[in-house]
CSV table of C-alpha atoms and ligand atoms in Angstrom, one decimal:
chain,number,residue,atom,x,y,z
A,256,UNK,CA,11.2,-5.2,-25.7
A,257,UNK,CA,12.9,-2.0,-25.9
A,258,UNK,CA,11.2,1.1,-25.0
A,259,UNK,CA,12.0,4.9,-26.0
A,260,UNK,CA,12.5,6.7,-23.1
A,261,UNK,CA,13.5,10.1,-22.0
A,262,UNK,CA,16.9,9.6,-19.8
A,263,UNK,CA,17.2,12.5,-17.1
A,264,UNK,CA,20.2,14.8,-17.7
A,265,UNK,CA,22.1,14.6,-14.8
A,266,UNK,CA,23.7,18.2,-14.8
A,267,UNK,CA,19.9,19.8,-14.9
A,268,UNK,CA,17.6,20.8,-12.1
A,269,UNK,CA,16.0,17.9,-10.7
A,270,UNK,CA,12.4,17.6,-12.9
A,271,UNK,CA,9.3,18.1,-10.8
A,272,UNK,CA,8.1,15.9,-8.0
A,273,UNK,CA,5.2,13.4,-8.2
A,274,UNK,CA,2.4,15.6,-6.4
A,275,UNK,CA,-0.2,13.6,-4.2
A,276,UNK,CA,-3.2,12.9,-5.3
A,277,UNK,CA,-2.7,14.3,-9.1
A,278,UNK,CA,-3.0,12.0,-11.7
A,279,UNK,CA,-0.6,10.7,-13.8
A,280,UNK,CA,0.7,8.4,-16.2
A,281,UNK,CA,3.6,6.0,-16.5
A,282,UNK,CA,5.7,3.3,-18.4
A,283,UNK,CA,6.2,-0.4,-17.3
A,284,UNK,CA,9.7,-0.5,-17.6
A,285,UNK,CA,10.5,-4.0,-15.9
A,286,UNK,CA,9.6,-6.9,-14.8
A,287,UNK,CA,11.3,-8.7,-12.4
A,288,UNK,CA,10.2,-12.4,-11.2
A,289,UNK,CA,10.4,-12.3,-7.7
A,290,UNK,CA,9.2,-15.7,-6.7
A,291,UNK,CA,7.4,-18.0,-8.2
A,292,UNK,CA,3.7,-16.4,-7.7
A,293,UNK,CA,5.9,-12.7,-7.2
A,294,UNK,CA,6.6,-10.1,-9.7
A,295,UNK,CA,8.4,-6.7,-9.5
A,296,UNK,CA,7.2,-3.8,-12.2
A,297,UNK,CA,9.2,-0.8,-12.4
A,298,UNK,CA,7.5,2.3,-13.7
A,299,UNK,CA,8.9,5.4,-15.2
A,300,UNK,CA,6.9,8.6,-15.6
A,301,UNK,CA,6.2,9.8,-19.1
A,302,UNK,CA,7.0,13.3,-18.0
A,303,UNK,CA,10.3,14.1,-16.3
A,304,UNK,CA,9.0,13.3,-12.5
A,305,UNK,CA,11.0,13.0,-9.7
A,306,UNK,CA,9.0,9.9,-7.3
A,307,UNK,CA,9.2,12.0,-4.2
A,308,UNK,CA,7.4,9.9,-1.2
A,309,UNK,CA,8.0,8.3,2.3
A,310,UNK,CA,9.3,4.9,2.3
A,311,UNK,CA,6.0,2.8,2.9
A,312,UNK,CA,3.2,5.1,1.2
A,313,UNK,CA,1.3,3.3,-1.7
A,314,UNK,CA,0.1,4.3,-5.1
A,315,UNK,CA,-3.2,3.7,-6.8
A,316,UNK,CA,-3.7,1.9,-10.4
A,317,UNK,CA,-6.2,2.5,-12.4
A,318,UNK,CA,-6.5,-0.3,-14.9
A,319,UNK,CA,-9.2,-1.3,-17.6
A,320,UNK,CA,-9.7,-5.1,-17.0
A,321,UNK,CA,-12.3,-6.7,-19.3
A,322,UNK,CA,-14.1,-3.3,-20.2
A,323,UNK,CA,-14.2,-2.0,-16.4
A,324,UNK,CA,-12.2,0.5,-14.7
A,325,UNK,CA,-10.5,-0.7,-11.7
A,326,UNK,CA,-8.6,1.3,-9.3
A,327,UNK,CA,-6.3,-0.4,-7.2
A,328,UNK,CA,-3.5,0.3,-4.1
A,329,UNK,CA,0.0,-1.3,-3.7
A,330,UNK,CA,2.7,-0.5,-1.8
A,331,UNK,CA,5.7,1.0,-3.5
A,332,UNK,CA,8.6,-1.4,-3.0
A,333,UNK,CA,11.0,1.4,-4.2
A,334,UNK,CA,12.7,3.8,-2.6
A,335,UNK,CA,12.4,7.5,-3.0
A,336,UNK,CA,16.1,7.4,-2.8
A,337,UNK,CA,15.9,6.4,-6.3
A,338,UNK,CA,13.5,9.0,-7.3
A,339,UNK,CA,13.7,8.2,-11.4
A,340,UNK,CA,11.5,5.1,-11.1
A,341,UNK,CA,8.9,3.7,-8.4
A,342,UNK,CA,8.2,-0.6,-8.0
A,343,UNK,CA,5.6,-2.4,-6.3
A,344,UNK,CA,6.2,-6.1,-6.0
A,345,UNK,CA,2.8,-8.1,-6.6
A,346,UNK,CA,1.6,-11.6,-5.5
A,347,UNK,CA,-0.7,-13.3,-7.1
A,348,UNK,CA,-3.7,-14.1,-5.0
A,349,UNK,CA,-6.3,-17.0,-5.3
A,350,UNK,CA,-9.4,-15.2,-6.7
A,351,UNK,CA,-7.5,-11.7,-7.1
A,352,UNK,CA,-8.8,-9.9,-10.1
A,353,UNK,CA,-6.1,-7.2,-10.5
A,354,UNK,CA,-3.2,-9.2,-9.1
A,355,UNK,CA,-3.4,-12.4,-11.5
A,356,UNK,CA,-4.3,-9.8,-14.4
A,357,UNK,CA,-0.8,-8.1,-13.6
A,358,UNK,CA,0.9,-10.9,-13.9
A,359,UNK,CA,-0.8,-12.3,-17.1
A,360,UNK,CA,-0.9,-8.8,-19.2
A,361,UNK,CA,1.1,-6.0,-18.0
A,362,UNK,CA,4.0,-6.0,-20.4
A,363,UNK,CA,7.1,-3.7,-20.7
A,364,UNK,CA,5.8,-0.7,-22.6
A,365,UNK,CA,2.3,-0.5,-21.4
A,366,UNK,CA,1.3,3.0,-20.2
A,367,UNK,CA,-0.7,2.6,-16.7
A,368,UNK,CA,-2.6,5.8,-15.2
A,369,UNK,CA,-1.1,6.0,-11.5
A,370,UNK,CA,-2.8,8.1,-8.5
A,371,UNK,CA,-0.3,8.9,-5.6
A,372,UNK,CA,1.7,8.6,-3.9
A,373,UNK,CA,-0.8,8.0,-0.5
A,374,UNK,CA,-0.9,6.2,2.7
A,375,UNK,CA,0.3,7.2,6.7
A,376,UNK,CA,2.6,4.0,7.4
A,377,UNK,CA,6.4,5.3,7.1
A,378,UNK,CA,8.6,4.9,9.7
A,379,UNK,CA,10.4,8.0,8.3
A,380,UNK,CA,7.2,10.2,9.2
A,381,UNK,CA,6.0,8.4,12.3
A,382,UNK,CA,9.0,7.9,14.4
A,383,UNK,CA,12.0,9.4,11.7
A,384,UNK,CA,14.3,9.6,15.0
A,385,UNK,CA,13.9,5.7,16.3
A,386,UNK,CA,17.4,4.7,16.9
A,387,UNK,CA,16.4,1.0,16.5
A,388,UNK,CA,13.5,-0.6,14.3
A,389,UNK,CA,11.8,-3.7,13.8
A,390,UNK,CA,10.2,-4.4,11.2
A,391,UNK,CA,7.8,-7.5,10.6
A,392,UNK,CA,6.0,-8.7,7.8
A,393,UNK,CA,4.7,-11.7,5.8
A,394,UNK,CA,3.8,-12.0,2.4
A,395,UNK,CA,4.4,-9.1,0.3
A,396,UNK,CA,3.4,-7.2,3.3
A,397,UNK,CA,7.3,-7.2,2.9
A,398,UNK,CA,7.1,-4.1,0.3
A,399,UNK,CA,6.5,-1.6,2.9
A,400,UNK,CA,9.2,-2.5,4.8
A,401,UNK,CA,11.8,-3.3,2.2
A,402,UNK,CA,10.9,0.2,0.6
A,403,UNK,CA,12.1,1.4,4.1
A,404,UNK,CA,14.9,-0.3,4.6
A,405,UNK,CA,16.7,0.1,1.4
A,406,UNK,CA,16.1,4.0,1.9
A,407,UNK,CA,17.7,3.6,5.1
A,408,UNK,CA,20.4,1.4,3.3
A,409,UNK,CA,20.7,3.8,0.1
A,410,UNK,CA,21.3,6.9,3.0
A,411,UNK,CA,23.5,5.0,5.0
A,412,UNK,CA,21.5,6.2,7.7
A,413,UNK,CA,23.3,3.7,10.3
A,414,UNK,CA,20.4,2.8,12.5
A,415,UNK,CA,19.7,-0.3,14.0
A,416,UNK,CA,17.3,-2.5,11.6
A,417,UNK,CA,16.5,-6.1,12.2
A,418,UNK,CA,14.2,-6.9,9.4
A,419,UNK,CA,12.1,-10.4,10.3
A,420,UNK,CA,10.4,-12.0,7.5
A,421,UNK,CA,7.8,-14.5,7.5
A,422,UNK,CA,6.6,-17.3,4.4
A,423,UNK,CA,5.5,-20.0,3.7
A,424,UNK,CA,8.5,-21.8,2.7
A,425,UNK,CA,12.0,-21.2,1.4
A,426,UNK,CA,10.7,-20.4,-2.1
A,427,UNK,CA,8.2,-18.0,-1.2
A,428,UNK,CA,10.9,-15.5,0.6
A,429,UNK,CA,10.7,-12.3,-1.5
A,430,UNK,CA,14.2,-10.5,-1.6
A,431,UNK,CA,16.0,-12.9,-0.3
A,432,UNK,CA,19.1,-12.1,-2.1
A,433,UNK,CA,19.1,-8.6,-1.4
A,434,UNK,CA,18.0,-8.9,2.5
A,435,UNK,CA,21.7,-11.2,2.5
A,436,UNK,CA,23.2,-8.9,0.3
A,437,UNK,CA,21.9,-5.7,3.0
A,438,UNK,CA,22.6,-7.8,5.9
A,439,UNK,CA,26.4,-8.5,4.9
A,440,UNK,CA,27.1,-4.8,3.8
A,441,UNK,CA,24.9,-2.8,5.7
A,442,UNK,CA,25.9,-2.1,9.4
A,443,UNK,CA,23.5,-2.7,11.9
A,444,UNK,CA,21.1,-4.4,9.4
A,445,UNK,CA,19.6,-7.7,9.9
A,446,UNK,CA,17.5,-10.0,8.6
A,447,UNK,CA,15.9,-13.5,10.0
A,448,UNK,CA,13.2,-15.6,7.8
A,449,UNK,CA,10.7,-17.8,9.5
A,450,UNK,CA,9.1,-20.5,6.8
A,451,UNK,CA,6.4,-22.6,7.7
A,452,UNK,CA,7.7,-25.3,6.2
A,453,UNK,CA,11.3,-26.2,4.6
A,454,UNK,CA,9.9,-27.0,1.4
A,455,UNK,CA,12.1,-28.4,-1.3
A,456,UNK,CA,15.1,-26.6,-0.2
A,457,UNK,CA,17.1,-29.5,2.1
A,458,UNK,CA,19.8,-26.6,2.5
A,459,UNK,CA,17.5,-24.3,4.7
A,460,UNK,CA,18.6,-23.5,8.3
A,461,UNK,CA,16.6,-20.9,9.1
A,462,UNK,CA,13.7,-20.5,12.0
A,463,UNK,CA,10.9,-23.1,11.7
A,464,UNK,CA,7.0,-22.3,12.2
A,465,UNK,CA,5.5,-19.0,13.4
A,466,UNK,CA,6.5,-16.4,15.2
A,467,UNK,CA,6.4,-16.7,18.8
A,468,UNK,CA,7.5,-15.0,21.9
A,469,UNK,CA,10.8,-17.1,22.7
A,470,UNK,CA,11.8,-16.7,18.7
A,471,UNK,CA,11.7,-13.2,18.9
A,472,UNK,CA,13.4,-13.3,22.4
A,473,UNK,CA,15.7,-14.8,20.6
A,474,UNK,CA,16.3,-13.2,17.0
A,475,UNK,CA,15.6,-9.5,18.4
A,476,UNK,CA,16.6,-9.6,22.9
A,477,UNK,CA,16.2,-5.8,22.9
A,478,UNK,CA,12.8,-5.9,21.0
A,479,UNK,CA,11.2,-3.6,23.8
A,480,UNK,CA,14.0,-0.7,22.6
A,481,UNK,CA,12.5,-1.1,18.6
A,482,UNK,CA,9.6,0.8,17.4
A,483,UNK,CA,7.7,-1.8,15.7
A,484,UNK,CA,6.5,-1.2,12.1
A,485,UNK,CA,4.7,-4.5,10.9
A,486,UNK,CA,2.4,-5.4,7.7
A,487,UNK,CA,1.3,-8.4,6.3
A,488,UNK,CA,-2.1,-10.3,6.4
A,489,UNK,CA,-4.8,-9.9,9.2
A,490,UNK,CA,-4.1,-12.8,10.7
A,491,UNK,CA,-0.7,-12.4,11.0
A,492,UNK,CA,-1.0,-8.9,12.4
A,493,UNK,CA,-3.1,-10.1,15.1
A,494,UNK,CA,-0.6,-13.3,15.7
A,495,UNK,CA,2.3,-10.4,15.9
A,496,UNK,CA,0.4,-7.8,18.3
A,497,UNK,CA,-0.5,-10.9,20.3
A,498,UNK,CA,3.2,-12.2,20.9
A,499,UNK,CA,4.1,-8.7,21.6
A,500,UNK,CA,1.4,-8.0,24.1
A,501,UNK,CA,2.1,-11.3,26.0
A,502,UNK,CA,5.9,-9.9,26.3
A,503,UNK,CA,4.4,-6.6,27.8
A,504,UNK,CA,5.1,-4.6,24.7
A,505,UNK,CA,4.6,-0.6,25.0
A,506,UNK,CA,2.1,-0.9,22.2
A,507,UNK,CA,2.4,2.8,21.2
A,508,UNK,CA,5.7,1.9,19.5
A,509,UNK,CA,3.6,-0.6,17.3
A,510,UNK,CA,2.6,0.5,13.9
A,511,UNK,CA,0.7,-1.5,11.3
A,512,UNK,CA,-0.5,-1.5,7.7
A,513,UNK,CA,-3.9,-2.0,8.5
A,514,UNK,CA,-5.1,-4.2,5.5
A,515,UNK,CA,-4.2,-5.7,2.9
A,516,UNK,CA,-5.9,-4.4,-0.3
A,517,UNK,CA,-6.6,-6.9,-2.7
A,518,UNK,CA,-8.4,-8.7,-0.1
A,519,UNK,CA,-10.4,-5.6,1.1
A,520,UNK,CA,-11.3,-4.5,-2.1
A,521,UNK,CA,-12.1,-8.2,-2.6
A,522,UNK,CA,-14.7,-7.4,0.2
A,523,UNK,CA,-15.9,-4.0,-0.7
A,524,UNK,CA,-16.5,-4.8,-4.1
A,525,UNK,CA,-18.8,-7.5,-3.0
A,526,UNK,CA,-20.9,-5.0,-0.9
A,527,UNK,CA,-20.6,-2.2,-2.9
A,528,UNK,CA,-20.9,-3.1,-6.4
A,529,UNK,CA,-24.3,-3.6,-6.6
A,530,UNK,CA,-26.0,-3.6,-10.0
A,531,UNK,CA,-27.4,-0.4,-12.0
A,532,UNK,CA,-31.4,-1.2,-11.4
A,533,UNK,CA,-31.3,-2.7,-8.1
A,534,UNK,CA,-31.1,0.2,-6.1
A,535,UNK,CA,-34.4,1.2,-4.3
A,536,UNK,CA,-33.8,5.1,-4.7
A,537,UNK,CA,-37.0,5.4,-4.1
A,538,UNK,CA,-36.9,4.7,-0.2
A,539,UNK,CA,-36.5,7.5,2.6
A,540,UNK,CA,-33.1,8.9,3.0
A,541,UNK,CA,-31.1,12.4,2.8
A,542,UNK,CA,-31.1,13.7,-1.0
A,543,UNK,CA,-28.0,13.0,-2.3
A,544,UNK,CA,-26.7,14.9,-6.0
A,545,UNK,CA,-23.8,15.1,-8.3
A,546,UNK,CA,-23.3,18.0,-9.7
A,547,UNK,CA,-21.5,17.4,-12.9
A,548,UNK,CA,-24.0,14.1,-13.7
A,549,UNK,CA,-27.1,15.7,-12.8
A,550,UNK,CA,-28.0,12.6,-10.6
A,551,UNK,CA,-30.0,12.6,-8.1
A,552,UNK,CA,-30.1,9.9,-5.0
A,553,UNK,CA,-31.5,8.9,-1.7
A,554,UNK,CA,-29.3,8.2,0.7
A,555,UNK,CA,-30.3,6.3,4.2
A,556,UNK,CA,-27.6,6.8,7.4
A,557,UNK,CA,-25.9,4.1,7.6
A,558,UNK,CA,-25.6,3.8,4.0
A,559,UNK,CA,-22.3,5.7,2.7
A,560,UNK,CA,-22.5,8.2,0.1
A,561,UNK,CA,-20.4,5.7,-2.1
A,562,UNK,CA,-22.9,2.8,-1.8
A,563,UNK,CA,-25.6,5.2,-2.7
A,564,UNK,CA,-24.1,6.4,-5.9
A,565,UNK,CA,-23.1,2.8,-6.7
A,566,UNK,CA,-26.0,1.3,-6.3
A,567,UNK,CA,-27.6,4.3,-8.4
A,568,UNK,CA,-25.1,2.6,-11.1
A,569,UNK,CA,-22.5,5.6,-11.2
A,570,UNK,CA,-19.6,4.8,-11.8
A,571,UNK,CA,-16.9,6.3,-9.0
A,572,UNK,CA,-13.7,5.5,-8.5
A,573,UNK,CA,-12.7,3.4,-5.5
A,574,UNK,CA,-10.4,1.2,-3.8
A,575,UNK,CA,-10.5,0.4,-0.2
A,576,UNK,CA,-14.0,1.1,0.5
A,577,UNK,CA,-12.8,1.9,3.9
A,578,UNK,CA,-11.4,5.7,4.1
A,579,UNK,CA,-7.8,4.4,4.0
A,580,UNK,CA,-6.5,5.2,0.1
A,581,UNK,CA,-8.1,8.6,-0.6
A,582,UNK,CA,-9.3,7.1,-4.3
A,583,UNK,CA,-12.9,8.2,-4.0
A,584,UNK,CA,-12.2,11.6,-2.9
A,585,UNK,CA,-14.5,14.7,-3.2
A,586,UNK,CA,-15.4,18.3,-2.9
A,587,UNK,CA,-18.3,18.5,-1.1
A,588,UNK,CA,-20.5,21.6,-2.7
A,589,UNK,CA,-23.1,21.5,0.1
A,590,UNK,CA,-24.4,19.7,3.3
A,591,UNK,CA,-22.8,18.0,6.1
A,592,UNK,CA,-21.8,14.4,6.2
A,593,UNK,CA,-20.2,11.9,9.3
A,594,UNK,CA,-17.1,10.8,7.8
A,595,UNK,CA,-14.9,8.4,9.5
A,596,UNK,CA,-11.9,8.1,7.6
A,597,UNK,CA,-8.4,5.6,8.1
A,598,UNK,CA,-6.1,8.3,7.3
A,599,UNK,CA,-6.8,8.6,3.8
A,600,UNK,CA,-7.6,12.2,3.5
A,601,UNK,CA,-5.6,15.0,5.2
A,602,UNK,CA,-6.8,17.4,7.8
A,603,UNK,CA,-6.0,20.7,5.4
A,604,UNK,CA,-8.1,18.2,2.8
A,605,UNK,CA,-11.0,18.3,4.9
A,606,UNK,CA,-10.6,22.2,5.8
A,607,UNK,CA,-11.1,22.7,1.8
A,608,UNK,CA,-13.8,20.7,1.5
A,609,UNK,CA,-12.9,17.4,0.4
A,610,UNK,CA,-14.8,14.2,2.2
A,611,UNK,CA,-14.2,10.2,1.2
A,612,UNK,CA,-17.7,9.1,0.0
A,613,UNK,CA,-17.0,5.9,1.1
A,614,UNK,CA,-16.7,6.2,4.7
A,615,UNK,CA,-19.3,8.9,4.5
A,616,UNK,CA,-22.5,9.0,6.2
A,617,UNK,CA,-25.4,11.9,5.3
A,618,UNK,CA,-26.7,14.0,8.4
A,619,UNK,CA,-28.3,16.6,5.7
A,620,UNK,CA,-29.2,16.8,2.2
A,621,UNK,CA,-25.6,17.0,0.3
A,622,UNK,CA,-24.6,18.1,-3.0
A,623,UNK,CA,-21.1,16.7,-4.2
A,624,UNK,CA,-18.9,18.0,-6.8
A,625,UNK,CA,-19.2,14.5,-9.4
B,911,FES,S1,-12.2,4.2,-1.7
B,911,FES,FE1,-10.4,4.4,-0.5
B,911,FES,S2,-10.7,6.2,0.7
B,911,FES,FE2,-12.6,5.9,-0.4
């Protein structure tokens, strides 16, 4: 399908830049199969935009699936390097509502409303002057760190990447063309697969099983130089900081991407998504209202602001549940709240008033600007 599109003029001022936390809209553009549960889309803004982000920050979709709105984060795969177009790369996952609905309907052409860009893991904020890196991931915890590398690559930045991958088997290695491709033109790049299994593919040669201390002894001998930027599922984040604790690690060069959305918001939505009728608003609690819906709540510590409203059957937009992707946030108009967020709101946020409802706890009466 072929889509009308406005090409930037090169010899012009570069267009605006994509501004945190404002919404916009943009243009599936491509599809790429990955793997064969992995697919790349490529977005283009509708207005001239320049994608201006750190490598390893995430954007949120907001999709209507079946009637509902649905916010969800991925990590952009892209690199701001190419700032006409931004990627994520998307596995399908067993149960995953948004995931397996991007792979069955989102066609080249469809307009998607985007939040972003958001997020704290980038090696080019946290530690921009590391002269050696190692990043590990699994799964398409890989999108963080390819979006990091192929900036690195893109601004022939020269510094010392080794790039360790983990999946299931052969097949399920995402960018495995262009990890080669890096590794053979990029100096100072490389890149090492472990699979669980060989799979189909009688011509692998590569590292067998999970990653353990003498494997990365042996794939990465100066690992204690590298700062450590790793994302993936739980379990293999705990598998990683165990190996690297058990080699005496200085643990304040590890960095993580502390979940993995569609399984958290798998999670929240469980907890928080409780029916319009079921809420017991009746029972003692802080007074929580919204200004612009004229609702009126009760709100008992420990219950978040979010679950409140939720189970009161508004509707608020969410994703993490857990203070990390900034979604739910909001100007509080009055009262005090205990919020304990995961780095999705920033400190000059908070000095104008915004809180996350959803890692937000009542110590007073509050009024919030919804
Ligand atoms: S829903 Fe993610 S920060 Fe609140």
């Amino acid at each position: 399908m072929t889509t009308t599109l406005t090409l930037p003029d090169f010899s012009q001022a570069a267009p605006s830049a994509w501004q945190p936390g404002v919404d916009d809209t943009v243009k599936c553009v491509g599809i790429r199969q990955e793997t064969h549960d992995v697919k790349t889309f490529v977005f283009r803004s509708i207005e001239p935009r320049r994608f201006a982000y750190h490598p390893g920050q995430f954007l949120t979709l907001e999709l209507n699936i079946n009637g509902e709105t649905v916010n969800r984060c991925y990590t952009l795969s892209s690199t701001p390097t190419r700032p006409d177009t931004v990627s994520i790369t998307v596995k399908r996952v067993p149960g995953g509502v948004v995931s397996n609905w991007l792979h069955d309907n989102l066609k080249v052409g469809d307009d998607v409303s985007v939040l972003g860009p958001s997020g704290e893991f980038s090696s080019f904020s946290l530690a921009p002057n590391a002269p050696k890196y190692l990043y590990l991931s699994a799964g398409s915890g890989v999108t963080p760190l390819m979006s990091m590398s192929r900036a690195h690559v893109d601004m022939s930045s020269n510094r010392d990447i080794v790039f360790l991958h983990s999946a299931r088997s052969p097949s399920d290695v995402i960018f495995a063309r262009e990890l080669q491709a890096m590794s053979r033109h990029q100096p100072g790049f490389r890149h090492a697969v472990i699979c669980e299994r060989p799979g189909v593919d009688e011509d692998y040669a590569g590292y067998l099983g999970y990653l353990s201390a003498p494997m990365l002894e042996l794939i990465a001998p100066d690992y204690k130089e590298r700062e450590v930027f790793c994302c993936g599922p739980a379990p293999y984040m705990t598998a990683v900081k165990n190996v690297l604790q058990s080699l005496g690690f200085d643990m304040t060069h590890y960095h993580e991407e502390s979940f993995s959305f569609e399984t958290l918001n798998a999670a929240s939505e469980e907890t928080a998504d409780v029916p319009a009728g079921d809420a017991d608003s009746s029972s003692d609690g802080f007074k929580l209202s919204f200004t612009k819906s004229d609702l009126v709540v009760s709100c008992q510590p420990p219950k978040t602001l979010l679950a409140a409203a939720k189970e009161a059957g508004m509707r608020f937009p969410s994703s993490c549940s857990q203070g990390l992707c900034g979604t739910c946030k909001t100007k509080l108009v009055s009262g005090e709240v205990d919020m304990k967020h995961g780095g999705g709101i920033r400190q000059r946020e908070i000095d104008q008033g915004w809180i996350l409802p959803c890692c937000s706890i009542p110590k007073t009466d509050v009024v919030l600007d919804r």
